[in-house]
Coordinates of C-alpha atoms in Angstrom, one line a residue:
M1 CA -1.9 23.6 -28.6
K2 CA -0.9 23.2 -24.9
R3 CA 2.5 21.7 -24.0
V4 CA 2.2 19.6 -20.9
A5 CA 5.2 18.1 -19.1
I6 CA 4.6 14.9 -17.1
Q7 CA 6.7 12.3 -15.3
G8 CA 6.5 9.1 -17.2
V9 CA 5.8 7.9 -20.8
L10 CA 2.8 8.1 -23.1
G11 CA 0.1 5.9 -21.7
S12 CA 1.1 6.5 -18.1
F13 CA -1.4 7.7 -15.5
H14 CA 0.0 11.2 -15.8
D15 CA -0.7 11.1 -19.5
I16 CA -4.2 9.9 -19.0
A17 CA -4.8 12.5 -16.3
A18 CA -3.5 15.3 -18.6
H19 CA -5.9 14.4 -21.4
Q20 CA -8.8 14.1 -19.0
Y21 CA -8.1 17.5 -17.4
F22 CA -7.6 19.2 -20.8
E23 CA -10.4 17.2 -22.5
G24 CA -11.0 18.2 -26.1
E25 CA -7.8 20.3 -26.4
Q26 CA -4.8 19.5 -28.5
L27 CA -1.8 18.6 -26.3
Q28 CA 1.9 18.0 -26.8
I29 CA 3.0 15.8 -24.0
I30 CA 6.6 16.3 -22.8
C31 CA 7.7 13.0 -21.2
C32 CA 10.2 13.4 -18.3
S33 CA 12.1 10.8 -16.4
T34 CA 11.7 12.6 -13.1
F35 CA 9.5 15.2 -11.4
E36 CA 12.6 17.5 -11.3
Q37 CA 12.7 17.5 -15.1
V38 CA 9.0 18.6 -15.2
F39 CA 9.9 21.8 -13.3
E40 CA 13.1 22.2 -15.4
N41 CA 10.9 22.3 -18.5
I42 CA 8.7 25.0 -17.0
K43 CA 11.8 27.0 -16.0
R44 CA 13.2 26.8 -19.5
D45 CA 9.9 27.6 -21.3
P46 CA 7.3 29.5 -19.2
T47 CA 4.6 28.4 -21.6
V48 CA 5.0 24.8 -20.6
I49 CA 2.4 23.4 -18.1
G50 CA 3.3 20.8 -15.6
L51 CA 1.1 18.0 -14.2
M52 CA 2.2 15.9 -11.3
A53 CA 0.8 13.5 -8.8
I54 CA 0.6 14.7 -5.2
E55 CA -1.3 12.0 -3.3
N56 CA -3.0 8.7 -3.6
T57 CA -5.8 7.3 -1.5
I58 CA -3.9 4.1 -0.7
A59 CA -0.2 5.0 -1.0
G60 CA -0.5 8.5 0.6
S61 CA 1.2 11.7 -0.2
L62 CA 4.2 12.1 -2.5
L63 CA 6.2 14.1 0.1
H64 CA 9.1 15.0 -2.2
N65 CA 6.8 16.7 -4.7
Y66 CA 5.6 19.1 -2.0
E67 CA 9.2 20.4 -1.6
L68 CA 9.7 20.5 -5.4
L69 CA 6.5 22.6 -5.8
R70 CA 7.5 25.0 -3.0
S71 CA 11.0 25.6 -4.3
S72 CA 10.2 25.7 -8.0
G73 CA 8.4 29.1 -7.9
T74 CA 5.5 27.6 -9.9
T75 CA 1.8 28.0 -8.9
I76 CA -1.1 25.5 -8.8
V77 CA -3.9 26.4 -11.3
G78 CA -5.9 23.2 -11.1
E79 CA -6.3 19.7 -9.8
H80 CA -7.6 16.4 -11.2
K81 CA -8.6 13.1 -9.5
L82 CA -8.0 10.0 -11.5
H83 CA -9.5 6.6 -10.8
I84 CA -6.5 4.2 -10.8
Q85 CA -7.3 0.9 -12.6
H86 CA -4.8 -1.8 -13.5
A87 CA -4.7 -4.4 -16.2
I88 CA -2.3 -7.2 -16.9
S89 CA -1.1 -7.3 -20.5
C90 CA 1.3 -9.3 -22.7
L91 CA 2.4 -9.8 -26.3
P92 CA -0.6 -10.5 -28.6
D93 CA 0.3 -14.1 -29.3
Q94 CA 0.9 -15.1 -25.6
G95 CA -1.5 -16.2 -22.9
W96 CA -1.7 -17.0 -19.2
S97 CA 0.4 -20.2 -19.4
D98 CA 3.3 -18.3 -21.0
I99 CA 3.7 -15.6 -18.3
R100 CA 6.6 -16.0 -16.0
E101 CA 7.4 -12.4 -15.0
V102 CA 5.1 -9.4 -14.2
H103 CA 6.8 -6.0 -14.5
S104 CA 5.4 -2.7 -13.2
H105 CA 6.1 0.2 -10.8
P106 CA 6.4 -1.0 -7.2
V107 CA 3.3 1.0 -6.1
A108 CA 1.2 -0.7 -8.9
L109 CA 2.5 -4.1 -7.8
M110 CA 1.6 -3.3 -4.2
Q111 CA -1.9 -2.3 -5.3
C112 CA -2.4 -5.6 -7.1
R113 CA -1.0 -7.8 -4.2
D114 CA -4.1 -10.0 -4.0
F115 CA -4.0 -10.7 -7.7
L116 CA -0.3 -11.6 -7.6
S117 CA -0.7 -13.8 -4.6
N118 CA -3.2 -15.9 -6.6
H119 CA -0.6 -16.3 -9.3
P120 CA 2.5 -17.5 -7.4
D121 CA 4.0 -18.8 -10.6
M122 CA 4.4 -15.3 -11.8
K123 CA 7.5 -13.4 -10.5
A124 CA 6.8 -9.7 -9.7
V125 CA 9.6 -7.4 -11.0
E126 CA 9.8 -3.7 -10.1
S127 CA 10.3 -1.2 -12.9
E128 CA 10.2 2.6 -13.1
D129 CA 6.8 3.0 -14.7
T130 CA 3.6 1.1 -15.5
A131 CA 3.2 2.2 -19.1
G132 CA 7.0 2.1 -19.5
S133 CA 6.9 -1.6 -18.7
A134 CA 4.3 -2.1 -21.5
E135 CA 6.4 -0.1 -23.9
Y136 CA 9.5 -2.1 -23.1
I137 CA 7.8 -5.5 -23.5
S138 CA 6.3 -4.3 -26.9
K139 CA 9.6 -2.8 -28.1
H140 CA 11.8 -5.7 -27.2
G141 CA 9.3 -8.5 -27.8
C142 CA 9.8 -9.9 -24.3
R143 CA 8.2 -13.3 -24.3
G144 CA 7.0 -14.7 -21.0
W145 CA 6.7 -11.1 -19.6
A146 CA 3.6 -9.2 -18.7
A147 CA 3.0 -5.6 -17.6
I148 CA 0.7 -4.2 -15.1
C149 CA -0.5 -0.9 -16.5
H150 CA -3.7 0.9 -17.5
A151 CA -5.6 -0.9 -20.3
D152 CA -5.2 2.2 -22.5
A153 CA -1.4 1.9 -22.2
A154 CA -1.6 -1.8 -23.3
K155 CA -3.6 -0.8 -26.3
L156 CA -1.2 2.1 -27.1
Y157 CA 1.7 -0.3 -27.2
G158 CA -0.1 -3.1 -29.0
L159 CA -0.3 -5.5 -26.1
K160 CA -3.2 -7.9 -25.3
V161 CA -5.1 -7.4 -22.1
L162 CA -5.4 -10.7 -20.2
E163 CA -7.5 -9.2 -17.4
D164 CA -8.6 -5.7 -16.5
H165 CA -9.4 -4.2 -13.1
I166 CA -7.0 -6.4 -11.2
E167 CA -6.3 -3.8 -8.5
D168 CA -7.2 -4.9 -4.9
N169 CA -9.0 -1.7 -4.0
K170 CA -11.6 -0.5 -6.4
H171 CA -11.7 2.9 -4.7
N172 CA -8.2 3.9 -5.6
F173 CA -7.7 7.5 -6.7
T174 CA -4.7 9.7 -7.4
R175 CA -4.9 13.5 -7.1
F176 CA -2.8 15.4 -9.6
L177 CA -1.9 19.1 -9.6
V178 CA -1.7 21.3 -12.7
V179 CA 1.2 23.9 -12.3
C180 CA 2.6 26.6 -14.3
D181 CA 4.7 29.8 -14.3
P182 CA 2.8 32.4 -12.2
R183 CA 2.8 34.8 -15.1
K184 CA 0.6 32.4 -17.0
A185 CA -1.7 31.5 -14.2
D186 CA -4.6 33.8 -15.0
F187 CA -4.9 32.3 -18.5
L188 CA -5.3 28.8 -17.1
R189 CA -7.5 29.0 -14.1
P190 CA -11.2 30.0 -13.9
L191 CA -11.0 33.1 -11.7
D192 CA -14.7 33.3 -11.2
R193 CA -14.8 29.6 -9.9
T194 CA -11.7 29.7 -7.6
N195 CA -12.7 28.1 -4.3
K196 CA -9.6 26.3 -3.2
A197 CA -6.1 27.3 -2.1
S198 CA -2.8 25.6 -1.2
L199 CA -0.6 27.3 1.4
V200 CA 2.8 26.6 3.0
F201 CA 4.1 28.2 6.1
S202 CA 6.3 27.6 9.2
L203 CA 5.4 28.5 12.8
P204 CA 7.2 29.8 15.8
H205 CA 8.3 27.0 18.2
E206 CA 5.6 28.1 20.7
E207 CA 2.8 26.2 22.4
G208 CA -0.5 26.4 20.6
S209 CA 0.9 28.1 17.5
L210 CA -0.8 25.8 15.0
S211 CA -4.0 25.7 17.0
K212 CA -4.2 29.5 16.7
V213 CA -4.0 29.4 13.0
L214 CA -6.6 26.7 12.6
T215 CA -8.9 28.6 15.0
I216 CA -8.7 31.7 12.8
L217 CA -9.4 29.7 9.6
S218 CA -12.5 28.2 11.3
F219 CA -13.7 31.7 12.3
Y220 CA -13.7 32.8 8.7
D221 CA -15.5 29.6 7.6
I222 CA -12.5 28.3 5.8
N223 CA -12.6 24.5 5.4
L224 CA -9.3 22.7 6.0
T225 CA -9.2 19.7 3.6
K226 CA -5.5 18.6 4.1
I227 CA -2.5 19.4 6.3
Q228 CA 0.9 17.9 5.7
S229 CA 4.0 18.6 7.8
L230 CA 7.6 18.2 6.6
P231 CA 10.7 18.9 8.6
V232 CA 12.8 21.9 7.8
I233 CA 16.2 20.5 6.8
G234 CA 18.9 21.8 9.1
H235 CA 16.5 23.2 11.7
E236 CA 15.8 20.5 14.4
W237 CA 12.1 20.2 15.4
E238 CA 11.0 22.9 12.9
Y239 CA 8.4 22.1 10.3
L240 CA 6.8 23.4 7.1
F241 CA 3.0 23.0 7.0
Y242 CA 1.4 22.4 3.6
V243 CA -2.3 23.2 4.0
D244 CA -5.2 22.9 1.5
V245 CA -8.3 25.0 2.2
T246 CA -11.7 25.5 0.5
F247 CA -14.0 28.4 0.8
E248 CA -17.3 29.8 -0.6
N249 CA -16.6 33.5 0.0
V250 CA -13.3 34.7 -1.5
I251 CA -13.4 37.9 0.5
R252 CA -13.5 36.0 3.8
Y253 CA -10.7 33.8 2.4
R254 CA -8.6 36.9 1.8
Q255 CA -9.4 38.2 5.3
S256 CA -8.3 34.9 6.8
I257 CA -5.0 35.0 5.1
D258 CA -4.4 38.6 6.4
A259 CA -5.3 37.4 9.8
I260 CA -2.9 34.4 10.0
I261 CA 0.1 36.1 8.4
P262 CA 1.3 37.6 11.7
L263 CA 1.1 34.2 13.4
T264 CA 3.2 32.4 10.7
K265 CA 6.6 32.6 9.2
E266 CA 7.2 32.8 5.5
L267 CA 3.6 32.1 4.5
K268 CA 3.3 31.5 0.8
I269 CA 0.2 30.9 -1.3
I270 CA 1.3 28.2 -3.8
G271 CA -2.0 28.0 -5.7
E272 CA -5.5 29.3 -5.9
Y273 CA -7.8 27.2 -8.2
E274 CA -11.1 25.4 -8.6
Q275 CA -11.7 22.3 -6.4
C276 CA -12.1 19.1 -8.4

């Protein structure tokens, strides 16, 4: 049985993503209030696997999670892309005419803005979690309240789905990273199918420094799929660059890393895994 730490409660999108990624396997889900607690669980018990969201096609990147990942000492061993779908749910004996408040995570509320604008009589109330809102309504019997969550979460907590697929954009996906203690990485990733890597590095404050790195990656046929810069706290105008690359030839990938090391400062490979 695998023990997987997630941010959120059972029925959350993290929970759904974990079960999809480890489909067919027995899981013990460790629910955490914060992403920091996910990494604390891995630190306390190296056998624990972490799963965390890193970017959404609408809301963008979760910038704080990049720093947590870099400083945690964990490594990425996989990724999973989840189609985000929202439903509005309430207590089983209630209906549309009873709903006065709609509770959910602020991002979920934002992603259902058009739906909510068509129901001005319903007050949108921000909460910490989508599935957590469903759990709270079920546990406390909150009449007149509805939750925006995944339909599976509504079912888990015994709520009635009034309407499914209420999200504004039907092409809404979140990318999750699977992380673990580096000593356990080779047991969790398919070494023969590794074709993606995540790197982080800083650069000298010189003209063209980033361009030189990108030119070398291109020379070795390394495909840059994402680049995210974050400021180095306490060092004005210095940045850390988080880069995702994909490759077909692992030897040329290794050669490209050797080639850019002299051009970067503190280059760190934070994961090598199979592209989703």
